[in-house]
Short mmCIF file of N, CA and C in Angstrom, two decimals:
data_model
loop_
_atom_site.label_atom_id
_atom_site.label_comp_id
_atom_site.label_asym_id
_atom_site.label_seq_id
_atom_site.Cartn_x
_atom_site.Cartn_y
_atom_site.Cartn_z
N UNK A 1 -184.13 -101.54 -118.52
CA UNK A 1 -185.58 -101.49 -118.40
C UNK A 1 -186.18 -101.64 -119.80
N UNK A 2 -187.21 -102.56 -120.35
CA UNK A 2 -187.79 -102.82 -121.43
C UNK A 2 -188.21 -101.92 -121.73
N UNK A 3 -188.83 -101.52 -123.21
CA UNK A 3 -189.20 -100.71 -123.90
C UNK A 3 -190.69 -100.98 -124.19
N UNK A 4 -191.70 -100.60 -124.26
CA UNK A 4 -193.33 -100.52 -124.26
C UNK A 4 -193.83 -99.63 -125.21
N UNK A 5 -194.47 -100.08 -126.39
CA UNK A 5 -195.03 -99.02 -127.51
C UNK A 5 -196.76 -99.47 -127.67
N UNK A 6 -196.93 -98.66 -128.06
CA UNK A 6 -198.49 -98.67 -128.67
C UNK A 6 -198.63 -98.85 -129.84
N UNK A 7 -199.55 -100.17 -130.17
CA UNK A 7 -199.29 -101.03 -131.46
C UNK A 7 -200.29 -100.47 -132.42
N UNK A 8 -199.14 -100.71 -133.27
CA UNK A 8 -199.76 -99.81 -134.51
C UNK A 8 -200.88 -100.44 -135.43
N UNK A 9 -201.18 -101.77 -134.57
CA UNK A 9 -202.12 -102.50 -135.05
C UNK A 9 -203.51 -102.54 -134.33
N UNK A 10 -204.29 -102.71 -134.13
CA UNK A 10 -205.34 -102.69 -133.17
C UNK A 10 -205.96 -101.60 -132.44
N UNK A 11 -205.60 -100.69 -132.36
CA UNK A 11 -205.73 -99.57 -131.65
C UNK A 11 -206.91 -98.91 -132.45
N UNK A 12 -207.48 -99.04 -133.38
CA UNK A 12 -208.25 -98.34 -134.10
C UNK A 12 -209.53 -99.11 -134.79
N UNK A 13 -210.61 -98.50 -134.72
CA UNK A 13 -211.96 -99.03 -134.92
C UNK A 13 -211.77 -100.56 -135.83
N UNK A 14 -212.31 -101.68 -135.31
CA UNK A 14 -212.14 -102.52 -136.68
C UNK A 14 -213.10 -103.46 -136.91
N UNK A 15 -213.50 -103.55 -138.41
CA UNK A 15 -214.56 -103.25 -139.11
C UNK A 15 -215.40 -104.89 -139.75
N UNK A 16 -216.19 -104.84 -139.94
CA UNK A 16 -216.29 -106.11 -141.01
C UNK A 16 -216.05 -105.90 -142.16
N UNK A 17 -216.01 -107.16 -143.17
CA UNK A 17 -215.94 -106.58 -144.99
C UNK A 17 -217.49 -106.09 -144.88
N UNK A 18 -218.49 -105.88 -144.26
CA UNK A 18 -219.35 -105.08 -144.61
C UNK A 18 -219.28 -103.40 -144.19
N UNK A 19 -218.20 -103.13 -143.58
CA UNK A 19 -217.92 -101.92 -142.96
C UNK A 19 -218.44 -101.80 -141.60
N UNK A 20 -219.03 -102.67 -141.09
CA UNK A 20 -219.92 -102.40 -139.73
C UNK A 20 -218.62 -103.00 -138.78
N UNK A 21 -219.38 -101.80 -137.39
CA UNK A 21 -217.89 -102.13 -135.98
C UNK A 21 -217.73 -103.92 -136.10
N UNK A 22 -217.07 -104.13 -135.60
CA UNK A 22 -216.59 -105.83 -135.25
C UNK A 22 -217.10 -105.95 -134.06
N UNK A 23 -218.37 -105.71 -133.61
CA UNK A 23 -218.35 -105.79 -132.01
C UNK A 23 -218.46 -107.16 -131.88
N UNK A 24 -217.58 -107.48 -130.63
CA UNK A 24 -217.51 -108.95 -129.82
C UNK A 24 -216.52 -109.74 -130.44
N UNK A 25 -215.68 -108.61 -131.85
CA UNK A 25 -214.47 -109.22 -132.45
C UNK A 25 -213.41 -109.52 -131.40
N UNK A 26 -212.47 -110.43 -132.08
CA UNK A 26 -211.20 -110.66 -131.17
C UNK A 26 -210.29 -110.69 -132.26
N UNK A 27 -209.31 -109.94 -131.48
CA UNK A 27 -207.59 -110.09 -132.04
C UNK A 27 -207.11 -111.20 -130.61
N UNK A 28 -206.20 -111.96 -131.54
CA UNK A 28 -204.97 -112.45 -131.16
C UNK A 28 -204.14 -112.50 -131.31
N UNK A 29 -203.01 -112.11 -130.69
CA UNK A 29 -201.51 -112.10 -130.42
C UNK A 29 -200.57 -113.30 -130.59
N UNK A 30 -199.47 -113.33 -131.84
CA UNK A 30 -198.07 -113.98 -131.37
C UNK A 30 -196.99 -114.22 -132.22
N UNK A 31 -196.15 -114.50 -131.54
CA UNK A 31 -195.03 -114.16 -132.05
C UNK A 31 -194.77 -114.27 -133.56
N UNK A 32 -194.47 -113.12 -134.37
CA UNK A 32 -194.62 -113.02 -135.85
C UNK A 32 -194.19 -114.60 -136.21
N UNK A 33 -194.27 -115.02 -137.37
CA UNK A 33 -193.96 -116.22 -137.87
C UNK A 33 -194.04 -117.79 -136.95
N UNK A 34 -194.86 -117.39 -136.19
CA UNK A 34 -195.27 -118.49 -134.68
C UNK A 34 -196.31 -118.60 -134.53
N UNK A 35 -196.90 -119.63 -134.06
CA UNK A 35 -198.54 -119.75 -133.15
C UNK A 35 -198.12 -119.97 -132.10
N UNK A 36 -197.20 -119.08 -131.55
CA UNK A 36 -196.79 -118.70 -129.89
C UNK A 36 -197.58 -117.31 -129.38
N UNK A 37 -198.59 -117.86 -128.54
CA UNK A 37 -199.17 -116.71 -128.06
C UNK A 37 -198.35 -115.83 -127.50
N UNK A 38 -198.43 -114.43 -127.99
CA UNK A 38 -197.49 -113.61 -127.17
C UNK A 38 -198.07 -112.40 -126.47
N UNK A 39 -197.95 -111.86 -125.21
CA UNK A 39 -198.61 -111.12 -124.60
C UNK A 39 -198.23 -109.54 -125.21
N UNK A 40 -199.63 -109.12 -124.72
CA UNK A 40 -199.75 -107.54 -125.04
C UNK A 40 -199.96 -106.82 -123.55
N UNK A 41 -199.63 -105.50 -123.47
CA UNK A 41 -200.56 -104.88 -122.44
C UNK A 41 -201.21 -103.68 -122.38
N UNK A 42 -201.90 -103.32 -121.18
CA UNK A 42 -202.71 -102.52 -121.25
C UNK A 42 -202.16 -100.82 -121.09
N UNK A 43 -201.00 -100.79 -120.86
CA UNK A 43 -199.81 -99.30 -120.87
C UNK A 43 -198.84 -99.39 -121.47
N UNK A 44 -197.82 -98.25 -121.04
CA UNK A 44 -196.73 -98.14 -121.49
C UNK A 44 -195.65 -98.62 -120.12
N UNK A 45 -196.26 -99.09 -119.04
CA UNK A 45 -195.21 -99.52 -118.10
C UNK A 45 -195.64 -101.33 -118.47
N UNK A 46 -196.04 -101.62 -119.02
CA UNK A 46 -196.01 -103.45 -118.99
C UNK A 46 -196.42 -104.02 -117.96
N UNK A 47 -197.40 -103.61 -116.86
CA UNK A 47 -197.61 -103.95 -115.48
C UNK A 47 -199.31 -104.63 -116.15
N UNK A 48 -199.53 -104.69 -116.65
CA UNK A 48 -200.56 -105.19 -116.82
C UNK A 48 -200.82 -105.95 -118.30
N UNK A 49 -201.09 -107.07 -118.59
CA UNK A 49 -200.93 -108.04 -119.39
C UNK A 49 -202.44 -107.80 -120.09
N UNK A 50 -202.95 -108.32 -121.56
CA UNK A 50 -204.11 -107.89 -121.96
C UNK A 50 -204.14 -109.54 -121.41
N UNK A 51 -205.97 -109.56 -122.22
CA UNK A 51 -206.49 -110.81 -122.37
C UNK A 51 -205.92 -111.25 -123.85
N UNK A 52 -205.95 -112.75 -124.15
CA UNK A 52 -205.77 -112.96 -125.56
C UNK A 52 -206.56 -114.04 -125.33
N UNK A 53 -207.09 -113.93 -126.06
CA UNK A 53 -207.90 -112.99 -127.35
C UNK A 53 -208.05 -111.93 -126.53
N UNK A 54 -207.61 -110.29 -127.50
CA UNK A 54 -208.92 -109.02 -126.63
C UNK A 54 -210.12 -108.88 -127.60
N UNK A 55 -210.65 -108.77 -126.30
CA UNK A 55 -212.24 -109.02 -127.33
C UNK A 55 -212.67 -107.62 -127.28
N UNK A 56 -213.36 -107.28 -128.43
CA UNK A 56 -213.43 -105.80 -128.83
C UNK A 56 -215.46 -105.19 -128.48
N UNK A 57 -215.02 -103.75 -127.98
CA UNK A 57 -216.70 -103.49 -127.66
C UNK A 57 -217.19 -103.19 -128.42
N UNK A 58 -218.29 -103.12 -128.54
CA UNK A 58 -219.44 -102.95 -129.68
C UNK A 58 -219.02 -101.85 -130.67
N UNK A 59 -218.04 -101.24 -130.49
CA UNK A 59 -217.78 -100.17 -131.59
C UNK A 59 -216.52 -100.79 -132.59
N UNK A 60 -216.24 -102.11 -132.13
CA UNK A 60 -215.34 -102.77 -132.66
C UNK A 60 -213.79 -102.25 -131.69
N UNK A 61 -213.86 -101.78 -130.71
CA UNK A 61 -212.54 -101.09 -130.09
C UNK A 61 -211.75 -101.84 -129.33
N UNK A 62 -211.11 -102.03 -129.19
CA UNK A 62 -210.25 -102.65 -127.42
C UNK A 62 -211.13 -101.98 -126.06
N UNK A 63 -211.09 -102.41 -125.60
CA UNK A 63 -211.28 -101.52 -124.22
C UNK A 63 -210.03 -100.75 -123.50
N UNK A 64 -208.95 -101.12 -123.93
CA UNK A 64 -207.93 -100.47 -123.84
C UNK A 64 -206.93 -100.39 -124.63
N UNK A 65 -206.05 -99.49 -124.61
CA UNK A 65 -204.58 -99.54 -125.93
C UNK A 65 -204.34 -100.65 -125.88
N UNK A 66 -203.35 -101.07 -126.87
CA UNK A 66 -202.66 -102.37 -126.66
C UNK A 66 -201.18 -101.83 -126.91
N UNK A 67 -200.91 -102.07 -126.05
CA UNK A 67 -199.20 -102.14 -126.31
C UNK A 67 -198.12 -103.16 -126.28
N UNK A 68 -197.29 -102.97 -126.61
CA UNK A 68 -196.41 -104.25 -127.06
C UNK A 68 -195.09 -103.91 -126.79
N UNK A 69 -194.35 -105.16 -125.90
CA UNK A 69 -192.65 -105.42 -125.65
C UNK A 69 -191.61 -104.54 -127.22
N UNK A 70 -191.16 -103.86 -127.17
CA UNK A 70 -190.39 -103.44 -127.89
C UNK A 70 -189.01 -104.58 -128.65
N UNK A 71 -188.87 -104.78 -129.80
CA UNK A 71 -188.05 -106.02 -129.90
C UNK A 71 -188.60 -107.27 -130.18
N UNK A 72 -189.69 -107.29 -130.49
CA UNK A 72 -190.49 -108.70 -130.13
C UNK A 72 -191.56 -108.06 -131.39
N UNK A 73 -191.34 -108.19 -132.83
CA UNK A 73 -192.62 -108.57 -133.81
C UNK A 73 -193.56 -109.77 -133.52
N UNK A 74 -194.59 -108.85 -134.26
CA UNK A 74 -195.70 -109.71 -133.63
C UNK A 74 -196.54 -109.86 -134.97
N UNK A 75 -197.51 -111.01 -134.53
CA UNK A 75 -198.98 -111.07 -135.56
C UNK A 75 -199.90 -111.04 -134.87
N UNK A 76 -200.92 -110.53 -135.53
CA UNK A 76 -202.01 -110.59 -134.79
C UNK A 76 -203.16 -111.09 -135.86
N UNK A 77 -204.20 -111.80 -135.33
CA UNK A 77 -205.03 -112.57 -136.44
C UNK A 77 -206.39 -111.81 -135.76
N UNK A 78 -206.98 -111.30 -136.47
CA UNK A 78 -208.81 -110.41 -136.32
C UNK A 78 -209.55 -110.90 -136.92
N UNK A 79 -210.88 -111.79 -135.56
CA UNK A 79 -211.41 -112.88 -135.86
C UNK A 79 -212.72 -111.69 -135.42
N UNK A 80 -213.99 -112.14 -136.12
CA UNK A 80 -215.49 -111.95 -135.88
C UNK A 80 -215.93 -112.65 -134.44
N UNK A 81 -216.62 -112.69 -134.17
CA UNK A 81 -217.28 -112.94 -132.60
C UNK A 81 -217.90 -114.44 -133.08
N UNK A 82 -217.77 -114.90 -134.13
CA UNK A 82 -218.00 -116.37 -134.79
C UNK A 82 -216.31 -116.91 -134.96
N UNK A 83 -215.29 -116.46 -134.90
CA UNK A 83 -214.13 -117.00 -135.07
C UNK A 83 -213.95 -117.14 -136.13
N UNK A 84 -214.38 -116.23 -136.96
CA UNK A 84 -214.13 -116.39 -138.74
C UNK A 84 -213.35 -115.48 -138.87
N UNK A 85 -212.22 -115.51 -139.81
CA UNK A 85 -211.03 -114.97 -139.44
C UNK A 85 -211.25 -113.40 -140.88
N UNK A 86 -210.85 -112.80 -140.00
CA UNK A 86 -211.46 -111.15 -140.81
C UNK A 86 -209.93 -111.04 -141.61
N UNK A 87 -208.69 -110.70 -141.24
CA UNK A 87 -207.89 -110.73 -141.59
C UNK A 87 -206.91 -111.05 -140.56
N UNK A 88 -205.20 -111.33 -141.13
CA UNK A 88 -204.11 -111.53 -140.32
C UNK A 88 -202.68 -110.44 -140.46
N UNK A 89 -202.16 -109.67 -139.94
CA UNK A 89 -201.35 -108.85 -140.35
C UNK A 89 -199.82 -109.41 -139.35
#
């Protein structure tokens, strides 16, 4: 049975370089060193797949955790609600 964690990326308020929420920001997902979209989900059982892009609410948040396949590094690129790219980790 796969393994499901809560990513240590995204999960937490995120910001502009002016400090203000990212609302209507998007992260995207994939496979570290790839522009292979790779899925996230919304638990720790994997039964539910995010959106990619997740687009973030006005406080800059997910609407839900994001969790991620265990075994499987990832990148994720955090774009402004203009697609201007905030940073890539």
């Amino acid at each position: 049975m796969p393994s499901y964690y809560l990513s240590p990326i995204g999960n937490d308020q995120q910001v502009s370089s002016a400090g203000a929420p990212l609302s209507g920001g998007k992260i995207f997902t994939y496979l570290a060193g790839t522009s292979t979209a790779a899925t996230t989900y919304t638990d720790n059982t994997g039964a539910t797949p995010q959106a990619n892009p997740i687009i973030l609410n006005s406080l800059g948040l997910p609407t839900s955790p994001i969790w991620m396949l265990g075994g499987f590094p990832l990148k994720f690129i955090i774009k402004d609600s203009a697609d201007a790219i905030i940073r890539t980790v």
